[in-house]
Amino acid sequence: FLNALFASALGAGHKFCMIAKQDGNIVYLDRSFQQMFPEIVEKPKRLLDNLMITYRVPEAQAQKIMQAIKLDTESTINIQIEGGKDRTVHSIAMHIEPILRPSGFCLIRGRVV
């Protein structure tokens, strides 16, 4: 019950939600993420780099996201990303928030702009 409660609270008001390590490994993704990025869900190793390449995030935007994660800094970065099985382009504000404990992880949520 608590897991469902926390997952719902994390994603409230966002298009998708994930938790990633500083090295780019995605360790948690919500149901909305699974619907928006189905190809990533099927991969045995889920990486932010693969997400951004597969769903065509412009290189400059992808680098800003990875830099914020590696530097463990809170940031909001506006991106263009394809999503869904039909690959519709979405304008998304990516909110990156470092997690204090355990260190080395960050919460990444996307909100439609």
Coordinates of N, CA, C and O in Angstrom, one line a residue:
F1 N 0.8 -1.2 0.0 CA 0.0 0.0 0.0 C 0.9 1.3 0.0 O 0.6 2.2 -0.7
L2 N 1.9 1.3 0.8 CA 2.8 2.5 0.9 C 3.5 2.7 -0.4 O 3.7 3.9 -0.8
N3 N 3.9 1.7 -1.1 CA 4.6 1.8 -2.4 C 3.7 2.5 -3.4 O 4.1 3.4 -4.1
A4 N 2.4 2.1 -3.4 CA 1.5 2.7 -4.3 C 1.2 4.1 -4.0 O 1.1 5.0 -4.8
L5 N 1.1 4.4 -2.7 CA 0.9 5.8 -2.2 C 2.1 6.7 -2.6 O 1.9 7.8 -3.1
F6 N 3.3 6.2 -2.3 CA 4.5 7.1 -2.7 C 4.6 7.3 -4.2 O 4.9 8.4 -4.6
A7 N 4.4 6.2 -4.9 CA 4.5 6.3 -6.4 C 3.4 7.3 -6.9 O 3.7 8.1 -7.8
S8 N 2.2 7.3 -6.4 CA 1.2 8.2 -6.8 C 1.6 9.7 -6.4 O 1.4 10.6 -7.2
A9 N 2.1 9.9 -5.3 CA 2.5 11.2 -4.8 C 3.6 11.7 -5.6 O 3.6 12.9 -6.0
L10 N 4.6 10.9 -6.0 CA 5.7 11.4 -6.8 C 5.3 11.9 -8.2 O 5.8 12.9 -8.6
G11 N 4.4 11.2 -8.8 CA 4.0 11.5 -10.1 C 2.9 12.5 -10.3 O 2.6 13.0 -11.4
A12 N 2.3 12.9 -9.2 CA 1.1 13.8 -9.2 C 1.4 15.1 -10.0 O 2.4 15.8 -9.7
G13 N 0.6 15.4 -11.0 CA 0.7 16.6 -11.8 C 1.8 16.6 -12.9 O 2.1 17.6 -13.5
H14 N 2.4 15.4 -13.1 CA 3.5 15.3 -14.1 C 3.1 14.3 -15.1 O 2.3 13.3 -14.9
K15 N 3.7 14.4 -16.3 CA 3.5 13.5 -17.4 C 4.1 12.1 -17.2 O 3.6 11.1 -17.6
F16 N 5.3 12.2 -16.5 CA 6.0 11.0 -16.2 C 7.0 11.3 -15.0 O 7.3 12.4 -14.7
C17 N 7.5 10.2 -14.4 CA 8.4 10.3 -13.3 C 9.4 9.1 -13.3 O 9.0 8.0 -13.6
M18 N 10.6 9.4 -12.9 CA 11.6 8.4 -12.8 C 12.6 8.8 -11.8 O 12.7 9.9 -11.4
I19 N 13.4 7.8 -11.3 CA 14.5 8.0 -10.4 C 15.7 7.4 -11.1 O 15.7 6.3 -11.6
A20 N 16.8 8.2 -11.2 CA 18.0 7.7 -11.9 C 19.3 8.0 -11.0 O 19.2 8.8 -10.1
K21 N 20.3 7.1 -11.2 CA 21.5 7.3 -10.5 C 22.4 8.4 -11.3 O 22.1 8.7 -12.4
Q22 N 23.4 8.9 -10.6 CA 24.2 9.9 -11.3 C 24.9 9.3 -12.6 O 25.3 10.1 -13.4
D23 N 25.1 8.0 -12.7 CA 25.7 7.5 -13.9 C 24.7 7.3 -15.0 O 25.1 6.8 -16.1
G24 N 23.4 7.6 -14.8 CA 22.4 7.6 -15.9 C 21.6 6.3 -15.9 O 20.7 6.2 -16.7
N25 N 21.8 5.4 -14.9 CA 20.9 4.2 -14.8 C 19.6 4.6 -14.2 O 19.5 5.2 -13.2
I26 N 18.5 4.3 -14.9 CA 17.2 4.5 -14.4 C 16.8 3.4 -13.5 O 16.8 2.2 -13.9
V27 N 16.5 3.7 -12.2 CA 16.2 2.6 -11.3 C 14.7 2.5 -10.9 O 14.3 1.5 -10.3
Y28 N 14.0 3.6 -11.2 CA 12.5 3.5 -11.0 C 11.9 4.3 -12.1 O 12.4 5.4 -12.6
L29 N 10.7 3.8 -12.6 CA 9.9 4.5 -13.6 C 8.5 4.2 -13.3 O 8.1 3.1 -12.9
D30 N 7.6 5.2 -13.4 CA 6.2 5.1 -13.1 C 5.4 4.5 -14.3 O 6.0 4.4 -15.4
R31 N 4.2 4.3 -14.1 CA 3.3 3.7 -15.2 C 3.2 4.7 -16.4 O 3.2 4.2 -17.5
S32 N 3.1 6.0 -16.1 CA 3.1 6.9 -17.2 C 4.3 6.9 -18.0 O 4.3 7.1 -19.2
F33 N 5.5 6.8 -17.4 CA 6.7 6.6 -18.1 C 6.7 5.4 -19.0 O 7.1 5.5 -20.2
Q34 N 6.2 4.3 -18.6 CA 6.1 3.1 -19.3 C 5.2 3.3 -20.6 O 5.5 2.8 -21.7
Q35 N 4.1 4.1 -20.5 CA 3.2 4.4 -21.6 C 3.9 5.3 -22.6 O 3.7 5.2 -23.8
M36 N 4.6 6.3 -22.1 CA 5.2 7.3 -23.0 C 6.5 6.8 -23.7 O 6.7 7.2 -24.8
F37 N 7.2 5.9 -23.0 CA 8.5 5.4 -23.6 C 8.6 3.9 -23.6 O 9.4 3.3 -22.9
P38 N 7.7 3.3 -24.3 CA 7.6 1.8 -24.2 C 8.9 1.0 -24.7 O 9.1 0.0 -24.1
E39 N 9.6 1.6 -25.6 CA 10.9 0.9 -26.0 C 11.9 0.8 -24.9 O 12.7 -0.2 -24.8
I40 N 12.0 1.8 -24.1 CA 13.0 1.8 -23.0 C 12.6 0.7 -21.9 O 13.5 0.1 -21.4
V41 N 11.3 0.6 -21.7 CA 10.9 -0.4 -20.7 C 11.3 -1.8 -21.0 O 11.6 -2.6 -20.2
E42 N 11.3 -2.1 -22.3 CA 11.6 -3.4 -22.8 C 13.1 -3.8 -22.7 O 13.5 -4.9 -22.8
K43 N 14.0 -2.8 -22.6 CA 15.4 -3.0 -22.6 C 15.9 -3.5 -21.3 O 15.4 -3.2 -20.2
P44 N 16.9 -4.5 -21.3 CA 17.3 -5.0 -20.0 C 18.1 -4.0 -19.1 O 18.1 -4.1 -17.9
K45 N 18.7 -3.0 -19.8 CA 19.4 -2.0 -19.0 C 18.8 -0.6 -19.5 O 18.9 -0.3 -20.6
R46 N 18.2 0.1 -18.5 CA 17.5 1.3 -18.8 C 18.5 2.5 -18.5 O 18.8 2.7 -17.3
L47 N 18.9 3.2 -19.5 CA 19.8 4.3 -19.3 C 19.2 5.6 -19.9 O 18.5 5.6 -20.9
L48 N 19.5 6.7 -19.2 CA 19.0 8.0 -19.7 C 19.6 8.4 -21.1 O 18.8 8.9 -21.9
D49 N 20.8 8.0 -21.3 CA 21.4 8.3 -22.7 C 20.5 7.6 -23.8 O 20.2 8.2 -24.8
N50 N 20.2 6.3 -23.5 CA 19.3 5.6 -24.5 C 18.0 6.2 -24.6 O 17.4 6.3 -25.7
L51 N 17.4 6.7 -23.5 CA 16.1 7.3 -23.6 C 16.2 8.6 -24.5 O 15.3 8.7 -25.4
M52 N 17.2 9.4 -24.3 CA 17.3 10.6 -25.1 C 17.6 10.4 -26.5 O 17.1 11.1 -27.4
I53 N 18.4 9.4 -26.8 CA 18.7 9.0 -28.2 C 17.5 8.4 -28.9 O 17.1 8.8 -30.0
T54 N 16.8 7.5 -28.2 CA 15.7 6.7 -28.8 C 14.5 7.7 -29.1 O 13.9 7.6 -30.1
Y55 N 14.3 8.6 -28.2 CA 13.1 9.5 -28.3 C 13.5 10.9 -28.8 O 12.8 11.9 -28.6
R56 N 14.7 11.0 -29.4 CA 15.2 12.2 -30.2 C 15.2 13.5 -29.4 O 14.7 14.5 -29.9
V57 N 15.8 13.5 -28.3 CA 16.0 14.8 -27.5 C 17.2 15.4 -28.2 O 18.2 14.8 -28.3
P58 N 17.1 16.7 -28.6 CA 18.3 17.4 -29.1 C 19.5 17.3 -28.2 O 19.4 17.4 -27.0
E59 N 20.6 17.1 -28.8 CA 21.9 16.9 -28.1 C 22.2 17.9 -27.0 O 22.6 17.6 -25.9
A60 N 22.0 19.2 -27.3 CA 22.3 20.3 -26.4 C 21.4 20.1 -25.1 O 21.8 20.3 -24.0
Q61 N 20.1 19.8 -25.3 CA 19.2 19.6 -24.2 C 19.6 18.4 -23.4 O 19.5 18.4 -22.2
A62 N 19.9 17.3 -24.1 CA 20.3 16.1 -23.4 C 21.6 16.3 -22.5 O 21.7 15.8 -21.4
Q63 N 22.5 17.1 -23.1 CA 23.7 17.4 -22.3 C 23.4 18.2 -21.0 O 24.0 17.9 -20.0
K64 N 22.5 19.1 -21.1 CA 22.1 19.9 -19.9 C 21.5 19.0 -18.9 O 21.8 19.2 -17.7
I65 N 20.7 18.1 -19.3 CA 20.1 17.1 -18.3 C 21.1 16.3 -17.6 O 21.2 16.2 -16.4
M66 N 22.0 15.7 -18.4 CA 23.1 14.8 -17.9 C 24.0 15.6 -17.0 O 24.4 15.1 -15.9
Q67 N 24.3 16.9 -17.3 CA 25.2 17.7 -16.5 C 24.6 18.0 -15.2 O 25.2 17.9 -14.1
A68 N 23.3 18.3 -15.2 CA 22.6 18.6 -13.9 C 22.6 17.4 -13.0 O 22.8 17.5 -11.8
I69 N 22.4 16.2 -13.6 CA 22.4 15.0 -12.8 C 23.8 14.7 -12.3 O 23.9 14.3 -11.1
K70 N 24.8 14.8 -13.1 CA 26.1 14.5 -12.6 C 26.6 15.5 -11.6 O 27.3 15.1 -10.7
L71 N 26.2 16.7 -11.7 CA 26.6 17.7 -10.7 C 25.7 17.7 -9.5 O 26.0 18.5 -8.5
D72 N 24.7 16.9 -9.5 CA 23.8 16.8 -8.3 C 23.1 18.1 -8.0 O 23.1 18.5 -6.8
T73 N 22.7 18.8 -9.0 CA 22.0 20.2 -8.9 C 20.6 20.2 -9.3 O 20.2 19.5 -10.3
E74 N 19.8 20.8 -8.5 CA 18.4 21.0 -8.9 C 18.3 21.9 -10.1 O 18.9 22.9 -10.2
S75 N 17.4 21.5 -11.1 CA 17.3 22.2 -12.3 C 16.0 21.9 -13.0 O 15.4 20.8 -12.8
T76 N 15.6 22.8 -13.9 CA 14.5 22.6 -14.8 C 14.9 22.9 -16.2 O 15.5 24.0 -16.4
I77 N 14.8 21.9 -17.1 CA 15.3 22.1 -18.4 C 14.1 21.8 -19.4 O 13.5 20.7 -19.3
N78 N 13.8 22.7 -20.3 CA 12.8 22.5 -21.3 C 13.4 21.7 -22.4 O 14.4 22.1 -23.0
I79 N 12.6 20.7 -22.8 CA 13.1 19.8 -23.9 C 12.0 19.5 -24.9 O 10.8 19.7 -24.6
Q80 N 12.3 19.0 -26.0 CA 11.4 18.4 -27.0 C 11.7 17.0 -27.0 O 12.9 16.6 -27.2
I81 N 10.7 16.1 -26.9 CA 10.9 14.7 -26.8 C 9.8 14.0 -27.5 O 8.6 14.4 -27.3
E82 N 10.1 12.9 -28.2 CA 9.0 12.1 -28.8 C 8.4 11.2 -27.7 O 9.1 10.9 -26.8
G83 N 7.2 10.8 -27.9 CA 6.6 9.9 -26.9 C 5.5 9.1 -27.4 O 4.9 9.4 -28.4
G84 N 5.3 8.0 -26.8 CA 4.2 7.1 -27.2 C 4.6 6.2 -28.3 O 5.6 6.4 -29.0
K85 N 3.7 5.3 -28.7 CA 3.9 4.4 -29.8 C 3.9 5.2 -31.1 O 4.6 4.8 -32.1
D86 N 3.2 6.3 -31.2 CA 3.1 7.1 -32.4 C 4.2 8.2 -32.5 O 4.3 8.8 -33.5
R87 N 5.0 8.3 -31.5 CA 6.2 9.2 -31.5 C 5.8 10.6 -31.7 O 6.4 11.4 -32.4
T88 N 4.7 11.1 -31.0 CA 4.3 12.5 -31.0 C 5.4 13.3 -30.3 O 5.9 12.9 -29.2
V89 N 5.7 14.5 -30.8 CA 6.7 15.4 -30.1 C 6.0 16.1 -29.0 O 4.9 16.7 -29.3
H90 N 6.6 16.1 -27.9 CA 6.0 16.8 -26.7 C 7.0 17.8 -26.2 O 8.2 17.6 -26.2
S91 N 6.5 19.0 -25.8 CA 7.3 20.0 -25.1 C 7.2 19.7 -23.6 O 6.1 19.8 -23.0
I92 N 8.3 19.4 -23.0 CA 8.3 18.9 -21.6 C 9.3 19.8 -20.8 O 10.4 20.1 -21.2
A93 N 8.9 20.2 -19.6 CA 9.8 20.8 -18.6 C 10.3 19.6 -17.7 O 9.5 19.0 -17.0
M94 N 11.6 19.3 -17.8 CA 12.2 18.2 -17.0 C 12.7 18.8 -15.7 O 13.6 19.7 -15.7
H95 N 12.1 18.4 -14.6 CA 12.5 18.9 -13.3 C 13.4 17.8 -12.7 O 13.0 16.6 -12.5
I96 N 14.6 18.2 -12.4 CA 15.6 17.3 -11.8 C 15.9 17.8 -10.4 O 16.3 18.9 -10.1
E97 N 15.7 16.8 -9.5 CA 15.8 17.1 -8.0 C 16.7 16.0 -7.4 O 16.3 14.9 -7.3
P98 N 17.9 16.4 -6.9 CA 18.7 15.4 -6.2 C 18.0 14.9 -4.9 O 17.2 15.6 -4.3
I99 N 18.2 13.6 -4.7 CA 17.7 13.0 -3.5 C 18.8 13.0 -2.4 O 19.9 12.6 -2.7
L100 N 18.5 13.4 -1.2 CA 19.5 13.6 -0.2 C 20.0 12.2 0.3 O 21.2 12.0 0.5
R101 N 19.0 11.3 0.6 CA 19.4 10.0 1.1 C 18.6 8.9 0.3 O 17.4 9.0 0.3
P102 N 19.3 8.0 -0.2 CA 20.7 7.8 -0.3 C 21.2 8.8 -1.4 O 20.5 9.1 -2.3
S103 N 22.4 9.2 -1.2 CA 23.0 10.2 -2.2 C 23.3 9.5 -3.5 O 23.4 8.2 -3.5
G104 N 23.5 10.2 -4.5 CA 23.8 9.7 -5.8 C 22.6 9.4 -6.7 O 22.7 8.8 -7.8
F105 N 21.4 9.7 -6.2 CA 20.2 9.5 -7.0 C 19.5 10.8 -7.2 O 19.6 11.7 -6.4
C106 N 18.6 10.9 -8.2 CA 17.8 12.1 -8.4 C 16.4 11.7 -9.0 O 16.3 10.7 -9.6
L107 N 15.5 12.5 -8.6 CA 14.1 12.4 -9.0 C 14.0 13.3 -10.3 O 14.4 14.4 -10.3
I108 N 13.5 12.7 -11.4 CA 13.3 13.4 -12.6 C 11.8 13.3 -13.0 O 11.3 12.2 -13.2
R109 N 11.2 14.4 -13.1 CA 9.8 14.4 -13.5 C 9.6 15.3 -14.7 O 10.2 16.4 -14.8
G110 N 8.7 14.9 -15.6 CA 8.4 15.7 -16.8 C 7.0 16.3 -16.7 O 6.1 15.5 -16.4
R111 N 6.9 17.5 -17.0 CA 5.6 18.2 -17.0 C 5.4 18.9 -18.4 O 6.3 19.5 -18.9
V112 N 4.2 18.7 -19.0 CA 3.9 19.3 -20.3 C 4.0 20.8 -20.1 O 3.4 21.4 -19.2
V113 N 4.7 21.5 -21.1 CA 4.8 22.9 -21.1 C 3.7 23.5 -21.9 O 3.4 23.1 -22.9

